[in-house]
Every structure is written in C-alpha cells, then in structure tokens.
Coordinates of C-alpha atoms in Angstrom, one line a residue:
M115 CA 35.1 -0.5 -69.8
K116 CA 35.9 -1.0 -66.2
E117 CA 32.8 -3.3 -65.8
F118 CA 34.1 -5.4 -68.7
S119 CA 37.5 -5.7 -67.0
N120 CA 35.7 -6.9 -63.9
L121 CA 33.9 -9.6 -65.8
I122 CA 37.2 -10.9 -67.3
T123 CA 38.7 -11.0 -63.8
Y124 CA 35.8 -13.0 -62.4
F125 CA 36.0 -15.4 -65.4
V126 CA 39.8 -16.0 -64.9
V127 CA 39.2 -16.6 -61.2
G128 CA 36.6 -19.2 -62.1
I129 CA 39.0 -21.0 -64.5
I130 CA 41.7 -21.1 -61.8
G131 CA 39.2 -22.6 -59.4
L132 CA 38.3 -25.3 -61.8
T133 CA 41.9 -26.1 -62.5
I134 CA 42.7 -26.4 -58.8
A135 CA 39.7 -28.6 -58.3
A136 CA 40.7 -30.9 -61.1
K137 CA 44.2 -31.2 -59.7
N138 CA 42.8 -32.2 -56.3
S139 CA 40.5 -34.8 -57.6
P140 CA 41.5 -38.4 -56.6
P141 CA 43.0 -40.8 -59.3
N142 CA 41.2 -44.0 -60.4
Q143 CA 42.1 -47.1 -58.6
T144 CA 43.0 -50.4 -60.5
A145 CA 40.6 -53.3 -59.7
I146 CA 41.7 -57.0 -59.4
A147 CA 38.5 -58.5 -60.9
E148 CA 37.0 -57.4 -64.2
S149 CA 33.6 -56.8 -62.8
D150 CA 35.0 -54.6 -60.1
T151 CA 37.0 -52.7 -62.6
T152 CA 33.9 -51.9 -64.7
K153 CA 32.0 -50.7 -61.7
T154 CA 34.9 -48.6 -60.5
S155 CA 35.3 -47.0 -63.9
Q156 CA 31.6 -46.2 -64.1
K157 CA 31.8 -44.7 -60.6
N158 CA 34.8 -42.6 -61.3
A159 CA 33.2 -41.4 -64.5
S160 CA 30.1 -40.2 -62.6
T161 CA 32.3 -38.6 -59.9
E162 CA 34.2 -36.7 -62.5
D163 CA 30.9 -35.4 -64.1
N164 CA 29.6 -34.3 -60.6
E165 CA 32.9 -32.5 -59.8
E166 CA 32.8 -30.7 -63.1
E167 CA 29.2 -29.6 -62.4
L168 CA 30.1 -28.5 -58.9
N169 CA 33.1 -26.6 -60.2
D170 CA 30.9 -24.8 -62.7
D171 CA 28.3 -23.9 -60.0
S172 CA 31.1 -22.6 -57.8
A173 CA 32.5 -20.5 -60.5
I174 CA 29.0 -19.1 -61.2
S175 CA 28.3 -18.5 -57.5
I176 CA 31.7 -16.7 -57.2
L177 CA 30.9 -14.6 -60.2
Q178 CA 27.4 -13.8 -58.8
E179 CA 28.8 -12.9 -55.4
N180 CA 31.4 -10.6 -56.8
R181 CA 29.0 -8.8 -59.1
P182 CA 28.0 -5.3 -57.9
L183 CA 24.6 -5.2 -56.1
R184 CA 22.2 -2.5 -56.9
M185 CA 19.4 -1.7 -54.3
T186 CA 16.5 0.6 -55.1
L187 CA 15.4 2.4 -51.9
S188 CA 12.1 4.3 -51.5
V189 CA 11.8 6.2 -48.3
D190 CA 9.7 9.1 -46.8
N191 CA 12.8 11.2 -46.0
P192 CA 16.3 11.2 -47.5
S193 CA 17.7 11.4 -43.9
F194 CA 16.6 7.7 -43.5
L195 CA 19.7 6.7 -45.5
K196 CA 22.5 5.6 -43.1
V197 CA 25.4 5.0 -45.5
K198 CA 27.6 7.1 -47.7
I199 CA 29.8 6.6 -50.7
G200 CA 33.0 4.7 -49.9
Q201 CA 31.8 3.3 -46.6
E202 CA 32.6 -0.3 -45.8
I203 CA 29.7 -2.3 -44.7
K204 CA 29.1 -5.8 -43.5
K205 CA 26.3 -8.2 -43.9
G206 CA 23.4 -7.1 -41.6
D207 CA 24.5 -3.5 -41.3
V208 CA 21.6 -0.9 -41.6
I209 CA 21.4 0.9 -44.9
S210 CA 18.1 2.7 -44.4
D211 CA 16.0 3.2 -41.3
N212 CA 13.7 5.8 -39.7
S213 CA 15.8 6.1 -36.6
I214 CA 14.1 9.2 -35.3
E215 CA 10.7 7.5 -35.2
R216 CA 12.2 4.2 -34.0
D217 CA 13.9 6.0 -31.1
R218 CA 10.8 7.8 -30.2
L219 CA 8.7 4.6 -30.3
D220 CA 11.5 2.8 -28.3
K221 CA 11.3 5.4 -25.6
Q222 CA 7.5 5.1 -25.5
K223 CA 7.9 1.3 -25.3
K224 CA 10.4 1.6 -22.5
S225 CA 8.1 4.0 -20.7
V226 CA 5.1 1.8 -21.1
T227 CA 7.1 -1.3 -20.1
L228 CA 8.3 0.5 -17.0
Q229 CA 4.7 1.4 -16.1
I230 CA 3.6 -2.2 -16.6
D231 CA 6.4 -3.4 -14.3
N232 CA 5.6 -0.8 -11.7
L233 CA 1.9 -1.8 -11.8
K234 CA 2.8 -5.5 -11.6
N235 CA 5.1 -4.9 -8.7
K236 CA 2.7 -2.5 -6.9
T237 CA 1.3 -4.2 -3.8
I238 CA -2.3 -3.6 -3.1
P239 CA -2.9 -4.4 0.6
E240 CA -5.8 -6.6 1.3
P241 CA -8.0 -5.4 4.1
F242 CA -7.7 -7.2 7.4
K243 CA -10.9 -8.9 8.6
P244 CA -12.0 -7.4 12.0
K245 CA -11.7 -9.8 14.9
E246 CA -14.9 -11.0 16.5
S247 CA -16.0 -9.1 19.6
L248 CA -15.7 -10.9 22.9
G249 CA -18.7 -9.1 24.2
L250 CA -19.2 -7.2 27.5
K251 CA -18.9 -8.9 30.8
Q252 CA -22.2 -9.4 32.4
L253 CA -23.0 -7.6 35.6
P254 CA -23.3 -9.7 38.8
P255 CA -26.8 -9.9 40.3
P256 CA -27.7 -7.0 42.6
I257 CA -27.0 -7.8 46.3
F258 CA -28.1 -5.4 49.0
S259 CA -28.0 -7.8 52.0
E260 CA -25.5 -5.6 53.9
E261 CA -27.6 -2.5 53.6
Q262 CA -30.8 -4.4 54.5
S263 CA -29.1 -5.9 57.5
A264 CA -28.0 -2.5 58.7
I265 CA -31.6 -1.3 58.3
A266 CA -32.9 -4.2 60.4
Q267 CA -30.4 -3.5 63.2
S268 CA -31.2 0.2 63.1
K269 CA -34.9 -0.6 63.4
L270 CA -34.2 -2.9 66.3
R271 CA -32.2 -0.3 68.2
L272 CA -34.9 2.3 67.5
T273 CA -37.6 0.0 68.9
Q274 CA -35.5 -0.7 72.0
A275 CA -34.8 3.0 72.6
Q276 CA -38.5 3.9 72.2
A277 CA -39.6 1.1 74.5
L278 CA -37.1 2.2 77.2
L279 CA -38.1 5.8 76.8
E280 CA -41.8 4.9 77.2
A281 CA -41.1 2.8 80.3
R282 CA -38.8 5.3 82.0
T283 CA -40.6 8.5 81.2
P284 CA -43.3 8.3 84.0
L285 CA -40.7 7.4 86.6
L286 CA -38.2 10.1 85.5
Q287 CA -40.9 12.8 85.3
S288 CA -41.9 12.2 89.0
D289 CA -39.7 12.8 92.2
N290 CA -37.5 10.1 93.6
P291 CA -39.7 8.5 96.4
E292 CA -36.7 7.9 98.6
R293 CA -35.4 11.4 98.3
R294 CA -39.0 12.7 98.7
A295 CA -39.4 10.7 101.9
E296 CA -36.1 11.8 103.2
S297 CA -37.0 15.5 102.5
E298 CA -40.4 15.1 104.1
K299 CA -38.8 13.5 107.2
A300 CA -36.3 16.3 107.4
E301 CA -39.1 18.8 107.1
A302 CA -41.1 17.1 109.9
G303 CA -38.0 17.0 112.1
L304 CA -37.5 20.8 111.5
Q305 CA -41.1 21.5 112.4
I306 CA -40.8 19.5 115.6
A307 CA -37.5 21.2 116.5
S308 CA -39.1 24.6 115.7
Q309 CA -42.1 23.8 117.9
K310 CA -39.9 22.7 120.8
V311 CA -37.9 25.9 120.5
E312 CA -41.0 28.0 120.4
E313 CA -42.5 26.2 123.5
Q314 CA -39.2 26.6 125.3
E315 CA -39.1 30.3 124.5
Q316 CA -42.7 30.6 125.8
L317 CA -41.7 28.7 129.0
I318 CA -38.8 30.9 129.7
Q319 CA -40.9 34.0 129.1
S320 CA -43.5 32.7 131.5
M321 CA -40.8 32.0 134.1
R322 CA -39.4 35.5 133.6
D323 CA -42.8 36.8 134.1
M324 CA -43.1 34.8 137.2
K325 CA -39.6 36.0 138.2
L326 CA -38.4 32.6 139.1
Q327 CA -34.9 31.9 140.2
S328 CA -32.0 32.6 137.9
E329 CA -30.6 29.1 138.1
I330 CA -33.9 27.8 136.8
L331 CA -33.9 30.3 134.1
Q332 CA -30.3 29.6 133.1
H333 CA -31.1 25.9 133.0
E334 CA -34.1 26.5 130.7
E335 CA -32.1 28.9 128.6
A336 CA -29.4 26.2 128.2
K337 CA -32.1 23.8 127.0
L338 CA -33.4 26.4 124.6
K339 CA -30.0 26.9 123.2
Q340 CA -29.7 23.1 122.7
M341 CA -33.1 23.0 121.1
R342 CA -32.2 25.9 118.8
S343 CA -29.0 23.9 117.9
E344 CA -31.2 20.8 117.1
M345 CA -33.5 23.1 115.0
D346 CA -30.5 24.3 113.1
Q347 CA -29.4 20.7 112.5
A348 CA -32.9 19.8 111.4
N349 CA -33.0 22.8 109.0
S350 CA -29.6 21.7 107.6
A351 CA -30.8 18.2 107.2
L352 CA -33.9 19.6 105.4
D353 CA -31.7 21.6 103.1
Q354 CA -29.6 18.5 102.4
A355 CA -32.7 16.4 101.7
K356 CA -34.0 19.1 99.3
A357 CA -30.7 19.3 97.6
K358 CA -30.6 15.5 97.2
L359 CA -34.2 15.7 95.9
N360 CA -33.2 18.4 93.4
A361 CA -30.1 16.5 92.3
S362 CA -32.2 13.3 91.8
A363 CA -34.6 15.3 89.7
I364 CA -31.8 16.7 87.6
L365 CA -30.3 13.2 87.1
Q366 CA -33.8 11.9 86.1
Q367 CA -34.2 14.8 83.7
Q368 CA -30.8 14.1 82.2
E369 CA -31.6 10.4 81.9
L370 CA -34.9 11.2 80.3
Q371 CA -33.1 13.5 77.8
Q372 CA -30.5 10.8 77.1
L373 CA -33.2 8.3 76.4
Q374 CA -34.9 10.8 74.1
I375 CA -31.5 11.4 72.4
N376 CA -31.0 7.6 72.0
V377 CA -34.4 7.4 70.3
R378 CA -33.4 10.2 67.9
L379 CA -30.0 8.6 67.3
A380 CA -31.7 5.3 66.5
Q381 CA -34.0 7.1 64.1
S382 CA -31.0 8.8 62.5
D383 CA -29.2 5.5 62.1
L384 CA -32.2 4.0 60.5
E385 CA -32.5 6.9 58.1
V386 CA -28.7 6.6 57.3
A387 CA -29.1 2.8 56.7
E388 CA -32.1 3.4 54.5
S389 CA -30.2 6.1 52.6
R390 CA -27.3 3.7 52.1
L391 CA -29.7 1.2 50.6
T392 CA -31.1 3.8 48.3
A393 CA -27.6 4.9 47.3
A394 CA -26.6 1.3 46.6
Q395 CA -29.7 0.8 44.5
N396 CA -29.0 4.1 42.6
R397 CA -25.4 3.0 42.0
R398 CA -26.7 -0.3 40.7
N399 CA -29.1 1.4 38.4
L400 CA -26.3 3.7 37.2
L401 CA -24.1 0.6 36.6
E402 CA -26.8 -1.0 34.6
Y403 CA -27.4 2.2 32.6
D404 CA -23.6 2.5 31.9
A405 CA -23.5 -1.2 30.9
S406 CA -26.4 -0.6 28.5
L407 CA -24.6 2.4 27.0
N408 CA -21.4 0.5 26.6
E409 CA -23.3 -2.3 24.9
A410 CA -24.9 0.1 22.6
R411 CA -21.5 1.8 21.9
Q412 CA -19.9 -1.6 21.2
R413 CA -22.7 -2.6 18.8
Q414 CA -22.4 0.7 17.1
Q415 CA -18.6 0.3 16.9
E416 CA -19.0 -3.2 15.5
T417 CA -21.4 -1.9 12.9
Q418 CA -19.0 0.9 11.9
T419 CA -16.1 -1.6 11.8
Q420 CA -18.1 -4.0 9.6
Q421 CA -19.1 -1.1 7.3
E422 CA -15.5 0.1 7.1
Y423 CA -14.4 -3.5 6.3
S424 CA -17.0 -3.7 3.6
R425 CA -15.9 -0.4 2.2
Q426 CA -12.2 -1.5 2.3
Q427 CA -13.2 -4.7 0.5
Q428 CA -15.0 -2.7 -2.2
Q429 CA -12.0 -0.3 -2.5
Y430 CA -9.6 -3.3 -2.7
A431 CA -11.7 -4.9 -5.5
Q432 CA -11.9 -1.5 -7.3
D433 CA -8.1 -1.1 -7.0
I434 CA -7.6 -4.5 -8.5
R435 CA -10.0 -3.7 -11.3
D436 CA -8.3 -0.4 -11.9
R437 CA -4.9 -2.0 -12.0
D438 CA -6.1 -4.7 -14.4
Y439 CA -7.7 -2.1 -16.5
Q440 CA -4.5 0.0 -16.5
L441 CA -2.5 -3.1 -17.3
A442 CA -4.8 -3.9 -20.2
Q443 CA -4.6 -0.4 -21.5
L444 CA -0.8 -0.4 -21.2
N445 CA -0.6 -3.8 -22.9
I446 CA -2.7 -2.5 -25.7
S447 CA -0.5 0.6 -26.0
L448 CA 2.6 -1.7 -25.9
A449 CA 1.2 -3.9 -28.7
T450 CA 0.3 -0.7 -30.7
I451 CA 3.9 0.6 -30.3
E452 CA 5.3 -2.8 -31.2
D453 CA 3.1 -2.9 -34.3
K454 CA 4.3 0.6 -35.3
L455 CA 7.9 -0.5 -34.7
A456 CA 7.3 -3.5 -36.9
Q457 CA 5.8 -1.3 -39.6
I458 CA 8.9 0.9 -39.7
P459 CA 11.0 -0.4 -42.7
M460 CA 14.6 -1.2 -42.0
I461 CA 16.8 -2.3 -44.9
R462 CA 20.0 -4.2 -44.0
S463 CA 23.0 -5.1 -46.2
P464 CA 22.7 -8.6 -47.6
R465 CA 26.5 -8.9 -48.1
N466 CA 29.9 -7.5 -47.2
G467 CA 31.3 -4.8 -49.4
Y468 CA 31.6 -1.1 -50.1
I469 CA 29.1 1.6 -51.0
K470 CA 30.2 2.4 -54.5
R471 CA 27.5 4.7 -55.7
I472 CA 24.4 6.5 -54.5
K473 CA 22.1 8.0 -57.1
P474 CA 20.5 11.4 -56.6
W475 CA 17.1 11.3 -54.8
V476 CA 14.0 11.4 -56.9
G477 CA 10.9 12.7 -55.2
K478 CA 7.4 11.7 -56.2
D479 CA 4.1 11.7 -54.2
G480 CA 5.9 12.3 -50.9
K481 CA 8.3 9.4 -51.5
Y482 CA 12.0 9.7 -52.3
T483 CA 13.8 7.0 -54.4
T484 CA 17.4 6.3 -55.0
V485 CA 19.7 3.4 -56.1
V486 CA 22.6 2.3 -53.9
T487 CA 25.3 0.2 -55.5
I488 CA 27.3 -2.2 -53.3
T489 CA 30.5 -3.8 -54.6
A490 CA 32.3 -6.8 -53.2
P491 CA 35.4 -6.5 -51.1
A492 CA 38.5 -5.4 -53.0
V493 CA 40.1 -8.3 -55.0
S494 CA 43.4 -7.9 -57.0
S495 CA 43.0 -8.7 -60.7
L496 CA 45.2 -11.4 -62.1
D497 CA 46.2 -9.2 -65.1
G498 CA 47.6 -6.5 -62.8
G499 CA 44.4 -4.4 -62.9
E500 CA 43.5 -1.9 -60.2
S501 CA 41.3 -2.8 -57.2
D502 CA 37.5 -2.6 -57.4
R503 CA 37.2 -0.6 -54.2
P504 CA 35.5 2.7 -54.8
T505 CA 37.2 6.0 -54.4
V506 CA 35.6 8.4 -51.9
P507 CA 35.0 11.6 -53.8
S508 CA 36.4 14.8 -52.5
P509 CA 34.0 17.4 -50.9
N510 CA 34.2 19.5 -54.1
Q511 CA 33.4 16.5 -56.3
S512 CA 29.8 15.7 -57.1
T513 CA 28.5 12.2 -56.5
R514 CA 26.3 12.3 -59.6
R515 CA 27.4 10.4 -62.6

C-alpha cells in the first residue's frame, strides 16, 4: 500500500513539472508577412511538440530516479557488507568490499613499493680504475773513480817507500864513515898517548936506577904527568867518538825502522783503498739487488691491483645484475598484488539515498547472497503523506520482513 502511495506521489510530481514547463514556454510571435507567419507557426508547433516530449522524459526520469533501487550482492563473507539499515549513503560510497584482504594487499604493495624505491635509490659505487705506475727510477751508472784513484795513490806511495828502503838499507846497516874515522883517530891518539906514557915511565925508572939528580927526575915526572893527562884526554876523546858512533848507529837503525814502517803503512793504505773499492762495489751490487727486488714487488703489486680491479668490476656488474633481478622480482610481485587488488570486487552506491532494507543472507557453495534496497532522499508527499525515509529498527526488532 505504501509503494502504491509512492507511485501516486511520483505521478503528481511529474504533472506539476509538466505544468510549470508549459507556463514557462515562450508565446508565439505575430509575423508581418504571410509567409513568415506560416513558417513561424510551423516552428512554434514543432517546438511545442519537443517540449512536451522533454517534459514527458523528465517526468519519467524523475519517476525512475525516485524509485527504490534493489541490489543483489553475492560475497564470500557477510562481513564484506559495509552498510546497515537506515544509513544515509551518497553516490560512490562503498556498499560491499573485502577490506581485510584489501588492507593486507595494500600493506604488501606499500612494502614492495618501498623496497623498489630503496633499490632504485641505492647507490652502487663503481670501482676506481687504478692509476698507471710511474715506474722505478733508474740507478745511475756505477762510478768508482774515487776509490780507484785512492788505490793508485796508495800504490805510488808504496813504491816510493819500498824504493827508499832498498836504497837506504845498505847505508843504514853499516857504520857512519865519519864517525868511524873519528873513533879510529881517537883510538890511535889514545894508543900514541899510552905509548908515550909507557916510554916516559920506563925512562924515569931507568933514571931512578941510574940515580940521577932529583931535578932531572922531577922534570921527567912532570912530563910524565902531562903525558898521562894527554892520555886521559885521548881516552875521553875515544869515548866521545865511540858514543857518537853508537848514537849514529842508533839513528840509522831508527831511520831504517821508520822506512820499514813507511813501507808497511803504504801497504796498509793500499789495502784500505782496495777494501773501500770492494765495499763500494758490494754496495752497488746491493743497490742493484734492492732495485730488482723493488721492481719485482712493484710488478707484483700492479698485478694484484689489476686483479683486484677486475674483481671489483665483476662484483660491480654482479651487484647491478642482482639489483635489476630484485627490481624485476619486486615489479612482478607488485603487478601480482595490483592484479589481486583489481580482482577484489568493490560495490559502490550508484545514487544518493538511504539503506531501506537488507535481506537475510543466503549461503550456497561458499557464497553468501542478499538484497540491499536503496531509497531516494526523503521527499514530502503533496497529499500530506509521510516521508519515504526508512525507520531504523530498534535493537530488539528483527530486520527480516
């Protein structure tokens, strides 16, 4: 009965709309010429027909819009229904949706999107190409001129010392001729003085035996005393000559020893100069050996650096491939999630209105079916009828009809 009252209300509203449209239609204009009058009348006649058709269509559309809308829903779970009886809804509001699954897939989508952004923003450092080696500095050519010059000088000094020793040895090993002659002269003078003393003593003894006068004896004894004094002087001169001869021998021996020492020192200097040359050559050999070791180390280091650079290039390429592979997998996962989201059915309201009725759920083959009735917004009836807005049942009142 109430539905029939609603139809009458919609029909009255349609008639009122037609009346208003007829009142607002423009009047026919009077033409001056006859031909113009005819054309104008025909045009006005066609306009009136079109306006009547439009008014009829408007009334029908208003009736259709105000008719209750029944939507049959088939879902996997009754909890998918997002409306209740008496709820006001607007066009585009969600009526049925698997929000739990949608939220779960949305979270997965956000997680995958975040992973994709992180991978795209992740910087993979490209390995630096090692610089070219400048190479080791070449060693200067070996130069031993200083050591060789010292050896030559040492050899020359040795030759000079040996020559001087050979030349002076015979002279230094024999007595000094001058000192020898002086010693022999002093010895001869001593012999002469001794002989004179001896002869004078014999003369005095003979005169004593002959018992000559004492004056003669005293005179001869005085001469003997003088002779003995001369003999002592000759003996002293001999001692001095021997001393000078001995001193000259000592000096000659010292000179000979010094010459021998000079020869040995020259030999030692030559040996030192030769050892310095040997040490310089050994140092040169050690430098060349160290240079060869450094060159070998540098080549080994360059080889290791090149190998490390090749390994880093391979790792860089592998990291790029891994990132692209992960991006591809994540994009596939993202597309899969989006496909799943697209497959989740979401039913929206096609119009504004109120939820008037929800039929009880009917389950079959894992699916649940119901019918939701949506009525138009409340419109006051022209005959004083009540509004078409549904009344929300009390908690104790059942929603089944």
